[in-house]
């Protein structure tokens, strides 16, 4: 079984290749608690392969520590059985930005060799994703891309997509007015919305999904009518 597996030097079209037996053990048997693969090396490590003398070439989030204090690690043995059981990243910074993007404590970033004085983002501490500003009253709110993104917020690829998704029924039009090029009227105002939502105004056994304007506040939205009905 896997616990008894190790790396061998042979030609095999069905297995991945590695530059060395150690590289093979570190990747293919990274979570092997009994270290059977490592013990098969010509010169096995005399101590547990951790920290400076035995690390993997990727970084993974530390789910075993409370989220507000956790960071990213690259130490072995892995705290999980299969290398694919957790996301992994080529750099510690990328791991922090993706897995702990909304971490207000900054614990993950503080563990970098050269911690940034602020969140490592684009100029002005601005990210590439937009999210609804729940700290402002809904009729006056819009979408922002200031980092860090608060935990649990939905994110959108563009400012417009965020306004349409999070403030589709906003009669005041505040969100749309904050676009770089605000439309003179709600986008795609002719006809229905390009998303569907449940019609809570009809009896449940007679109700359906609609895309009529304006969309009432707080309704879940779906990309198609079928997805909404299901």
Short mmCIF file of C-alpha atoms in Angstrom, two decimals:
data_model
loop_
_atom_site.label_atom_id
_atom_site.label_comp_id
_atom_site.label_asym_id
_atom_site.label_seq_id
_atom_site.Cartn_x
_atom_site.Cartn_y
_atom_site.Cartn_z
CA UNK A 1 0.00 0.00 0.00
CA UNK A 2 0.88 3.68 -0.06
CA UNK A 3 2.36 3.57 3.46
CA UNK A 4 4.89 1.06 2.20
CA UNK A 5 5.61 2.82 -1.07
CA UNK A 6 8.97 4.22 -2.13
CA UNK A 7 10.72 5.60 -5.21
CA UNK A 8 12.72 3.39 -7.57
CA UNK A 9 15.10 4.19 -10.42
CA UNK A 10 13.60 2.48 -13.45
CA UNK A 11 11.94 3.18 -16.78
CA UNK A 12 8.16 3.27 -16.40
CA UNK A 13 5.73 4.94 -18.77
CA UNK A 14 2.98 4.92 -16.15
CA UNK A 15 4.69 6.92 -13.38
CA UNK A 16 5.91 10.53 -13.19
CA UNK A 17 9.66 11.12 -13.29
CA UNK A 18 11.80 13.05 -10.82
CA UNK A 19 15.36 14.34 -10.87
CA UNK A 20 16.28 12.47 -7.69
CA UNK A 21 14.93 9.92 -5.24
CA UNK A 22 14.63 12.63 -2.61
CA UNK A 23 12.56 14.83 -4.94
CA UNK A 24 10.35 11.84 -5.68
CA UNK A 25 9.80 11.11 -1.96
CA UNK A 26 9.08 14.76 -1.17
CA UNK A 27 6.42 14.99 -3.89
CA UNK A 28 4.88 11.54 -4.29
CA UNK A 29 5.03 10.52 -0.61
CA UNK A 30 4.91 13.93 1.09
CA UNK A 31 2.32 12.87 3.64
CA UNK A 32 3.80 9.46 4.44
CA UNK A 33 3.90 9.53 8.24
CA UNK A 34 6.13 6.46 8.62
CA UNK A 35 8.68 7.97 6.18
CA UNK A 36 9.16 4.61 4.47
CA UNK A 37 10.18 6.25 1.19
CA UNK A 38 12.78 8.44 2.91
CA UNK A 39 14.30 5.46 4.72
CA UNK A 40 14.94 3.82 1.33
CA UNK A 41 17.32 6.62 0.31
CA UNK A 42 21.02 5.81 0.09
CA UNK A 43 21.62 8.42 2.81
CA UNK A 44 18.35 8.80 4.77
CA UNK A 45 17.90 11.90 6.93
CA UNK A 46 18.79 11.16 10.56
CA UNK A 47 15.92 13.30 11.87
CA UNK A 48 12.35 13.98 10.82
CA UNK A 49 12.40 15.85 7.49
CA UNK A 50 11.08 19.19 8.68
CA UNK A 51 11.97 22.87 8.69
CA UNK A 52 15.31 23.78 7.11
CA UNK A 53 16.53 20.31 6.15
CA UNK A 54 13.40 18.93 4.49
CA UNK A 55 10.71 21.10 2.93
CA UNK A 56 8.49 20.79 -0.11
CA UNK A 57 8.71 23.13 -3.10
CA UNK A 58 5.18 24.48 -2.60
CA UNK A 59 3.25 26.24 0.16
CA UNK A 60 -0.04 25.15 1.72
CA UNK A 61 -2.47 26.82 4.20
CA UNK A 62 -2.19 25.80 7.84
CA UNK A 63 -5.74 24.67 8.61
CA UNK A 64 -4.68 23.22 11.97
CA UNK A 65 -4.26 26.71 13.49
CA UNK A 66 -7.14 29.11 14.15
CA UNK A 67 -7.71 31.15 10.96
CA UNK A 68 -6.93 34.54 12.50
CA UNK A 69 -3.48 33.34 13.58
CA UNK A 70 -2.67 30.88 10.79
CA UNK A 71 -0.28 31.17 7.90
CA UNK A 72 1.20 29.11 5.09
CA UNK A 73 3.77 26.35 5.47
CA UNK A 74 6.06 24.23 3.31
CA UNK A 75 7.29 21.81 5.95
CA UNK A 76 7.17 18.03 5.95
CA UNK A 77 5.62 15.72 6.79
CA UNK A 78 2.42 17.16 5.37
CA UNK A 79 -0.43 17.28 7.92
CA UNK A 80 -2.72 15.49 5.45
CA UNK A 81 -2.55 12.17 3.65
CA UNK A 82 -2.65 13.17 -0.02
CA UNK A 83 -0.79 16.06 -1.61
CA UNK A 84 -4.00 17.05 -3.42
CA UNK A 85 -6.09 17.26 -0.24
CA UNK A 86 -5.24 20.95 0.18
CA UNK A 87 -4.56 23.76 -2.27
CA UNK A 88 -0.88 24.46 -2.84
CA UNK A 89 0.91 27.49 -4.22
CA UNK A 90 4.35 28.13 -5.72
CA UNK A 91 5.15 30.95 -3.27
CA UNK A 92 4.32 31.81 0.34
CA UNK A 93 3.01 35.21 -0.73
CA UNK A 94 0.57 33.73 -3.24
CA UNK A 95 -0.64 31.28 -0.59
CA UNK A 96 -1.25 34.11 1.89
CA UNK A 97 -3.05 36.32 -0.65
CA UNK A 98 -5.34 33.49 -1.79
CA UNK A 99 -6.00 31.49 1.37
CA UNK A 100 -5.86 34.35 3.90
CA UNK A 101 -6.87 37.33 1.75
CA UNK A 102 -9.31 38.73 4.30
CA UNK A 103 -7.19 38.04 7.38
CA UNK A 104 -7.32 41.33 9.28
CA UNK A 105 -4.60 40.26 11.72
CA UNK A 106 -2.04 39.95 8.93
CA UNK A 107 -0.58 36.86 10.64
CA UNK A 108 0.14 35.05 7.38
CA UNK A 109 1.90 38.01 5.76
CA UNK A 110 3.92 38.65 8.91
CA UNK A 111 5.56 35.23 8.45
CA UNK A 112 7.12 36.17 5.11
CA UNK A 113 10.89 36.61 5.03
CA UNK A 114 10.31 40.25 4.06
CA UNK A 115 6.83 41.11 5.36
CA UNK A 116 5.18 44.03 3.53
CA UNK A 117 4.29 47.10 5.57
CA UNK A 118 0.79 46.85 4.06
CA UNK A 119 -1.11 44.16 2.22
CA UNK A 120 0.81 43.19 -0.95
CA UNK A 121 -1.56 44.58 -3.54
CA UNK A 122 -1.52 46.95 -6.43
CA UNK A 123 -0.97 50.67 -6.02
CA UNK A 124 -3.21 52.26 -3.43
CA UNK A 125 -4.01 48.94 -1.74
CA UNK A 126 -6.49 48.10 -4.49
CA UNK A 127 -7.34 44.57 -5.59
CA UNK A 128 -8.57 43.19 -8.91
CA UNK A 129 -11.94 41.94 -7.60
CA UNK A 130 -14.96 43.99 -6.53
CA UNK A 131 -17.31 43.26 -3.63
CA UNK A 132 -20.44 44.93 -2.16
CA UNK A 133 -19.95 47.53 0.56
CA UNK A 134 -22.12 46.14 3.35
CA UNK A 135 -20.90 48.82 5.76
CA UNK A 136 -22.98 51.45 3.95
CA UNK A 137 -26.79 51.59 3.87
CA UNK A 138 -28.03 49.62 0.84
CA UNK A 139 -29.63 52.57 -1.02
CA UNK A 140 -26.36 54.52 -0.72
CA UNK A 141 -23.89 51.68 -1.16
CA UNK A 142 -21.80 50.55 -4.07
CA UNK A 143 -19.02 48.12 -4.90
CA UNK A 144 -15.40 48.57 -3.90
CA UNK A 145 -12.10 46.79 -4.48
CA UNK A 146 -10.18 47.95 -1.41
CA UNK A 147 -8.08 45.26 0.25
CA UNK A 148 -8.22 43.15 2.26
CA UNK A 149 -11.53 41.66 1.13
CA UNK A 150 -13.73 41.04 4.19
CA UNK A 151 -14.22 37.37 4.90
CA UNK A 152 -17.33 35.84 3.31
CA UNK A 153 -18.05 38.64 0.82
CA UNK A 154 -19.05 37.65 -2.71
CA UNK A 155 -16.56 38.92 -5.28
CA UNK A 156 -16.95 39.88 -8.93
CA UNK A 157 -14.51 40.25 -11.80
CA UNK A 158 -15.65 43.80 -12.65
CA UNK A 159 -17.28 46.81 -11.02
CA UNK A 160 -20.29 46.50 -13.32
CA UNK A 161 -20.75 42.80 -12.62
CA UNK A 162 -20.75 43.56 -8.88
CA UNK A 163 -23.35 46.31 -9.23
CA UNK A 164 -25.59 44.10 -11.34
CA UNK A 165 -25.18 41.12 -9.02
CA UNK A 166 -25.34 42.80 -5.61
CA UNK A 167 -27.39 45.94 -6.33
CA UNK A 168 -29.59 44.88 -9.23
CA UNK A 169 -32.72 46.40 -7.67
CA UNK A 170 -31.13 49.59 -6.33
CA UNK A 171 -33.52 52.30 -7.45
CA UNK A 172 -31.14 55.10 -6.43
CA UNK A 173 -28.56 53.90 -8.94
CA UNK A 174 -25.71 54.83 -6.58
CA UNK A 175 -23.62 51.77 -7.40
CA UNK A 176 -23.81 52.34 -11.14
CA UNK A 177 -23.05 56.03 -10.70
CA UNK A 178 -19.65 55.09 -9.25
CA UNK A 179 -18.51 53.33 -12.42
CA UNK A 180 -15.66 54.94 -14.38
CA UNK A 181 -18.15 55.41 -17.22
CA UNK A 182 -21.61 55.43 -15.61
CA UNK A 183 -24.45 54.51 -17.98
CA UNK A 184 -27.10 57.13 -18.59
CA UNK A 185 -29.61 54.50 -17.54
CA UNK A 186 -29.43 51.03 -16.05
CA UNK A 187 -27.45 48.74 -18.37
CA UNK A 188 -29.57 46.45 -20.55
CA UNK A 189 -32.58 48.48 -19.38
CA UNK A 190 -34.56 47.48 -22.46
CA UNK A 191 -36.16 44.14 -21.67
CA UNK A 192 -35.42 42.10 -18.58
CA UNK A 193 -32.34 41.59 -16.46
CA UNK A 194 -29.72 39.12 -17.60
CA UNK A 195 -30.20 37.18 -14.35
CA UNK A 196 -33.25 35.46 -12.82
CA UNK A 197 -34.63 35.57 -9.30
CA UNK A 198 -37.58 33.85 -7.51
CA UNK A 199 -40.93 35.65 -7.49
CA UNK A 200 -41.79 35.73 -3.79
CA UNK A 201 -44.91 37.80 -4.45
CA UNK A 202 -46.79 34.82 -5.87
CA UNK A 203 -48.04 31.77 -3.97
CA UNK A 204 -45.31 29.13 -3.84
CA UNK A 205 -47.24 26.54 -5.86
CA UNK A 206 -47.87 29.12 -8.60
CA UNK A 207 -44.64 31.06 -8.45
CA UNK A 208 -41.84 31.00 -10.98
CA UNK A 209 -38.57 32.77 -11.66
CA UNK A 210 -38.52 36.13 -13.38
CA UNK A 211 -36.03 38.68 -14.67
CA UNK A 212 -38.22 41.77 -14.55
CA UNK A 213 -36.95 45.14 -13.33
CA UNK A 214 -36.32 46.33 -10.76
CA UNK A 215 -35.11 43.31 -8.84
CA UNK A 216 -36.24 43.42 -5.19
CA UNK A 217 -33.47 43.79 -2.63
CA UNK A 218 -32.00 40.62 -1.15
CA UNK A 219 -33.20 38.13 -3.75
CA UNK A 220 -30.82 35.31 -4.74
CA UNK A 221 -29.88 35.51 -8.41
CA UNK A 222 -29.19 32.82 -11.01
CA UNK A 223 -27.63 32.92 -14.45
CA UNK A 224 -30.54 31.04 -16.10
CA UNK A 225 -34.22 30.49 -15.42
CA UNK A 226 -33.64 26.74 -15.17
CA UNK A 227 -30.97 27.19 -12.50
CA UNK A 228 -33.35 29.43 -10.55
CA UNK A 229 -36.22 26.94 -10.72
CA UNK A 230 -34.03 24.02 -9.65
#
